[in-house]
Amino acid sequence: MEDKKLIFSGIQPTGTFTLGNYIGAVRNWKPLQDEYNCIYCVVDMHAITVRQDPIKLRQNTLNSYALLMACGIDVEKSILFIQSHVKTHAELSWILGCNTQFGELSRMTQFKDKSQRHADDVNSGLFTYPVLMAADILAYNADLVPVGVDQKQHLELARNIAQRFNQRYGDFFTLPEPYIAEIGAKVMSLQDPTKKMSKSDDNPNAVILILDDKDTIIRKFKRAVTDSEAEVCYRDGKDGINNLMTIYSSVTGKNFAEIESEFSGKGYGDFKLAVGEAVADHLEPIRTEFARLSADKAYLKKCYTEGAEKAIRYSQRIVSKVYRKVGFVDKT
Ligand code: TYM
């Protein structure tokens, strides 16, 4: 690999990403490929921290892989792989877990949220999830991690774990920095704009999926919750409009002042329709490319097999050094 900074990021295999995943993370991954060495991963091992139907998980993992390619992740430029194909993540995770405090993991807000939502299955994988995430990143000694705001706490923990390891065993891990976009790092629900847009929302109208068709996208935007004023402007307290402006800005490249003047004197109906159309048009080529790619199973298999081989080669060197540092006996 060329001598550039290293980017690592991952996404759960939900099959079709939300507009939040796309604007907050995946969309930024594409341009980074020109400036950095990039490693991206579909995190199927993270997914089983909540109950999954095995048949759907397999299908959703393959769809997520194809969808990342459709979003512009280029397997010639970047390493793109499926997490469970690369066993170094699990190996490193064990070692990092032995350098992570119970108290630190107990403070993770995502664990608290998820253990409430899945109260009948608060398994230890859900609890140690952030350790595996730290291993994903540290197995490559990544410099930068492009994520949405909701992953910031996990990333801070990854830094703390790396720092503790370095203090105990001597400087080794790079402390990874979050790389968070200025606009769209937290896309909100269309039905409750004080809450993050999330695929696990019970209300399907709250969430745009990037494989939704144009009519569905427009219908969901038309129903978006706003406020009782009639002024398209970005201001505290106008959570719904602020969210729609953020989304519109991300897909059109227009800044807030331009959007305010474009819709001055117009009602929310016009604005919502324009946002819906802009989003649907922006996502159209991704949907087309996804359909093309996901029909070519042999090509996909070749891509994820080669991606895993490259990821194994890269991370094995690092994890072998970690084994030596902690005092494990060399096998060869
Ligand atoms: P996941 O799969 O929940 O989300 C993938 C990415 O999408 C971002 N995101 C959002 N951004 C803005 N607005 C939203 N409403 C929104 N919803 C999701 C997330 O911040 C994330 O960047 N634990 C991670 C996956 C992971 C990972 C890693 C990430 C595993 N290992 C190593 C980075 C590095 C997760 O569950 O993301």
XYZ file of C-alpha atoms and ligand atoms in Angstrom:
369
model
C 0.000 0.000 0.000
C 1.112 3.537 -0.680
C 2.532 5.634 2.104
C -0.636 7.533 2.989
C -2.676 7.793 6.164
C -4.967 4.866 6.813
C -8.737 5.045 7.056
C -10.874 2.294 8.556
C -14.631 2.142 8.870
C -17.387 -0.423 9.140
C -21.123 -0.744 8.731
C -23.666 -3.259 9.968
C -25.208 -5.600 7.404
C -28.757 -4.306 7.412
C -29.055 -5.027 3.678
C -30.245 -1.559 2.779
C -28.643 1.348 4.563
C -30.632 4.277 5.914
C -30.235 7.795 4.578
C -28.515 8.462 7.951
C -25.888 5.766 7.281
C -25.423 7.166 3.820
C -25.151 10.887 4.587
C -23.379 10.470 7.939
C -20.831 7.904 6.804
C -20.825 5.918 3.544
C -21.129 8.873 1.225
C -17.943 10.347 2.703
C -16.053 7.090 2.278
C -15.958 7.427 -1.509
C -13.948 10.676 -1.855
C -11.546 9.590 0.912
C -10.327 6.811 -1.375
C -8.368 9.302 -3.462
C -6.469 10.780 -0.542
C -5.953 7.854 1.833
C -5.459 4.122 1.995
C -8.962 2.969 2.860
C -10.194 -0.228 4.466
C -13.951 -0.765 4.734
C -15.804 -3.644 6.246
C -19.299 -5.138 6.568
C -19.466 -6.008 10.266
C -21.496 -9.223 10.370
C -19.895 -10.259 13.677
C -21.246 -7.111 15.300
C -24.688 -7.859 13.892
C -25.149 -11.077 15.885
C -25.056 -9.149 19.174
C -28.805 -8.947 18.548
C -30.773 -11.979 17.346
C -30.581 -12.548 13.603
C -32.245 -14.956 11.237
C -29.193 -16.730 9.719
C -30.628 -16.836 6.201
C -31.432 -13.133 6.267
C -28.089 -12.232 7.816
C -26.224 -13.976 5.004
C -28.356 -12.260 2.359
C -28.145 -8.865 4.050
C -24.366 -9.147 4.372
C -23.995 -9.825 0.646
C -26.432 -7.024 -0.186
C -24.557 -4.611 2.071
C -21.301 -5.521 0.370
C -22.820 -4.904 -3.078
C -24.422 -1.709 -1.833
C -21.100 -0.320 -0.632
C -19.709 -0.951 -4.093
C -22.767 0.719 -5.617
C -22.094 3.729 -3.356
C -18.680 4.071 -4.962
C -16.332 1.966 -2.854
C -13.851 0.824 -5.457
C -12.222 -2.546 -4.765
C -9.252 -1.540 -6.905
C -8.526 1.439 -4.664
C -9.667 0.191 -1.257
C -9.822 -3.007 0.722
C -13.487 -3.997 1.081
C -14.291 -7.160 3.023
C -16.652 -9.042 5.308
C -15.612 -8.998 8.964
C -16.116 -12.716 9.729
C -13.696 -13.625 6.921
C -10.810 -12.043 8.805
C -10.156 -13.812 12.094
C -7.561 -11.342 13.364
C -10.397 -9.062 14.527
C -11.684 -11.658 16.996
C -8.158 -12.564 18.105
C -7.219 -8.974 18.820
C -10.579 -8.369 20.442
C -9.769 -10.909 23.165
C -6.491 -9.190 24.010
C -8.047 -5.733 23.984
C -10.883 -7.006 26.187
C -8.274 -7.911 28.784
C -7.225 -4.259 28.673
C -10.717 -2.808 28.996
C -12.524 -2.109 32.245
C -16.019 -3.343 33.040
C -16.870 0.192 34.154
C -15.851 1.689 30.811
C -18.126 -0.665 28.909
C -20.986 -0.038 31.338
C -20.927 3.645 30.424
C -21.528 3.104 26.700
C -24.841 4.754 25.833
C -25.432 2.409 22.893
C -25.172 -0.578 25.242
C -27.652 1.033 27.611
C -30.090 1.763 24.745
C -29.755 -1.645 23.139
C -30.018 -3.549 26.393
C -33.295 -1.757 27.046
C -34.579 -2.495 23.563
C -33.513 -6.163 23.760
C -34.142 -6.721 27.462
C -34.673 -10.459 26.952
C -31.198 -10.931 25.481
C -28.577 -8.769 27.156
C -25.746 -11.053 26.049
C -22.065 -10.528 26.725
C -21.406 -9.797 23.022
C -23.675 -6.776 23.270
C -21.642 -5.613 26.246
C -18.203 -6.162 24.672
C -19.271 -4.896 21.233
C -17.084 -1.752 21.531
C -14.015 -3.927 22.195
C -14.533 -5.733 18.895
C -14.996 -2.355 17.243
C -11.685 -1.184 18.754
C -10.081 -4.373 17.406
C -11.469 -3.668 13.916
C -9.712 -0.330 13.933
C -6.506 -1.212 15.781
C -5.866 -4.406 13.760
C -4.900 -2.013 10.956
C -3.435 0.765 13.104
C -5.861 3.146 11.405
C -5.273 6.900 11.669
C -8.792 8.076 10.886
C -12.254 6.606 11.303
C -15.072 8.238 9.321
C -18.319 7.762 11.276
C -21.497 9.559 12.285
C -21.750 11.269 15.677
C -23.410 8.237 17.317
C -20.129 6.277 17.087
C -18.006 8.958 18.742
C -18.182 7.433 22.213
C -17.085 4.031 20.888
C -14.186 5.667 19.154
C -13.089 7.464 22.289
C -13.098 4.115 24.045
C -10.958 2.639 21.242
C -8.453 5.434 21.820
C -8.437 4.798 25.563
C -7.874 1.081 25.059
C -5.021 1.785 22.617
C -3.462 4.237 25.042
C -3.675 1.785 27.942
C -2.113 -0.965 25.832
C 0.694 1.393 24.818
C 1.355 2.288 28.467
C 1.450 -1.361 29.535
C 3.381 -2.871 26.661
C 5.252 0.033 25.058
C 4.159 2.352 22.261
C 2.521 0.372 19.526
C -0.978 1.411 18.492
C -1.775 4.580 16.597
C -4.486 6.537 18.445
C -7.323 6.671 15.895
C -9.058 9.989 15.303
C -12.750 10.300 14.500
C -13.482 11.839 11.120
C -16.929 13.362 11.394
C -18.571 15.368 8.603
C -19.624 18.934 9.401
C -23.031 18.489 7.838
C -25.149 15.378 8.273
C -23.217 13.667 11.066
C -26.565 13.039 12.734
C -29.531 12.681 10.410
C -32.750 12.690 12.421
C -35.953 10.649 12.203
C -38.539 12.128 9.826
C -41.282 11.412 12.381
C -39.509 12.587 15.537
C -36.700 14.942 14.577
C -35.289 14.935 18.122
C -34.300 11.272 17.594
C -31.624 9.779 15.327
C -32.836 8.194 12.075
C -32.420 4.476 12.683
C -33.463 1.328 10.849
C -34.750 -0.124 14.117
C -37.453 2.588 14.305
C -40.914 1.021 14.593
C -42.389 3.619 12.258
C -41.292 2.984 8.644
C -42.159 6.574 7.712
C -39.398 7.784 10.034
C -36.650 6.253 7.931
C -35.546 6.608 4.320
C -33.836 3.472 3.051
C -31.467 4.079 0.203
C -33.092 1.342 -1.867
C -36.586 2.833 -1.412
C -38.174 3.743 -4.756
C -38.854 7.338 -5.758
C -42.553 7.335 -4.843
C -41.848 5.896 -1.398
C -39.131 8.462 -0.750
C -41.361 11.363 -1.784
C -44.287 10.027 0.252
C -42.112 9.720 3.388
C -40.778 13.269 2.997
C -44.292 14.642 2.439
C -45.268 13.150 5.819
C -42.168 14.458 7.608
C -42.929 16.160 10.926
C -42.004 19.861 10.905
C -43.427 22.789 12.929
C -46.380 25.132 12.844
C -44.506 28.057 11.247
C -44.130 28.375 7.494
C -40.571 29.578 7.149
C -37.778 27.469 5.678
C -34.824 28.616 7.774
C -32.230 26.949 9.972
C -32.893 27.948 13.546
C -32.849 26.451 17.072
C -36.125 24.748 17.871
C -36.971 23.991 14.222
C -35.654 20.427 14.442
C -37.735 19.023 11.586
C -36.881 21.808 9.137
C -33.228 21.836 10.241
C -33.060 18.117 9.468
C -34.683 18.503 6.045
C -32.339 21.399 5.240
C -29.354 19.281 6.257
C -30.516 16.432 4.027
C -31.243 18.778 1.115
C -27.877 20.453 1.529
C -26.028 17.105 1.573
C -27.568 15.861 -1.649
C -27.589 19.135 -3.612
C -24.417 20.792 -2.290
C -26.388 24.018 -1.626
C -25.619 25.853 1.614
C -28.276 26.920 4.124
C -28.433 30.543 2.889
C -29.045 29.344 -0.666
C -31.761 26.975 0.524
C -33.450 29.704 2.582
C -33.599 32.034 -0.396
C -34.738 29.271 -2.772
C -37.765 28.620 -0.549
C -38.480 32.084 0.781
C -42.197 32.791 0.497
C -42.931 29.149 -0.333
C -44.693 26.698 1.967
C -43.383 23.562 3.631
C -45.265 21.425 1.058
C -43.072 22.726 -1.776
C -39.940 22.307 0.301
C -40.709 18.733 1.356
C -41.437 17.755 -2.245
C -38.162 19.317 -3.411
C -36.213 17.452 -0.718
C -37.922 14.172 -1.637
C -37.177 14.627 -5.337
C -33.575 15.646 -4.758
C -32.936 12.647 -2.506
C -34.645 10.190 -4.884
C -32.706 11.549 -7.884
C -29.451 11.425 -5.955
C -30.032 7.795 -4.947
C -31.294 6.597 -8.345
C -27.848 5.696 -9.806
C -27.006 3.789 -6.611
C -30.175 1.714 -6.910
C -29.413 0.940 -10.563
C -25.813 -0.006 -9.853
C -26.881 -2.134 -6.881
C -29.309 -4.096 -9.085
C -26.559 -4.698 -11.639
C -23.938 -5.758 -9.090
C -26.113 -7.947 -6.928
C -27.090 -9.998 -9.980
C -23.416 -10.826 -10.582
C -22.777 -13.222 -7.700
C -19.528 -14.595 -9.124
C -17.995 -11.126 -9.392
C -19.093 -10.225 -5.868
C -17.558 -13.417 -4.534
C -14.283 -12.647 -6.266
C -14.295 -9.142 -4.745
C -15.010 -10.167 -1.162
C -12.601 -13.101 -1.327
C -9.761 -10.894 -2.535
C -10.734 -8.175 -0.063
C -10.500 -10.651 2.819
C -7.116 -11.924 1.634
C -5.715 -8.401 1.592
C -7.221 -7.595 4.993
C -5.793 -10.801 6.506
C -2.342 -10.051 5.127
C -2.409 -6.516 6.480
C -3.834 -7.208 9.917
C -1.936 -10.443 10.550
C 1.349 -8.555 10.666
C -0.019 -6.214 13.306
C -1.772 -8.845 15.417
C 1.339 -11.089 15.384
C 3.311 -8.208 16.860
C 0.637 -7.739 19.514
C 0.858 -11.460 20.411
C 4.583 -11.079 20.898
C 4.170 -7.914 22.958
C 1.777 -9.526 25.423
C 4.096 -12.520 25.874
C 2.533 -15.292 23.784
C 5.016 -17.908 22.535
C 5.886 -17.723 18.811
C 4.333 -20.592 16.846
C 6.901 -20.541 14.046
P -23.863 1.426 11.998
O -23.913 0.244 11.106
O -24.950 1.599 12.992
O -23.807 2.723 11.137
C -22.869 2.862 10.063
C -22.428 4.309 9.996
O -23.563 5.167 9.807
C -23.548 6.198 10.776
N -24.934 6.551 11.095
C -25.437 7.787 11.019
N -24.876 8.958 10.678
C -25.668 10.052 10.685
N -26.983 10.029 11.022
C -27.590 8.883 11.373
N -28.887 8.873 11.689
C -26.806 7.692 11.384
N -27.079 6.395 11.670
C -25.920 5.714 11.497
C -22.822 5.599 11.967
O -22.278 6.590 12.805
C -21.755 4.772 11.292
O -20.633 5.563 10.972
N -20.466 0.101 15.392
C -20.639 0.616 14.045
C -19.996 -0.235 12.989
C -18.560 -0.511 13.208
C -17.494 0.393 12.995
C -16.315 -0.332 13.301
C -17.411 1.720 12.578
C -18.032 -1.697 13.633
N -16.681 -1.571 13.684
C -15.044 0.257 13.224
C -16.147 2.295 12.483
C -14.987 1.578 12.815
C -22.124 0.661 13.748
O -22.912 -0.057 14.322
O -22.449 1.498 12.733
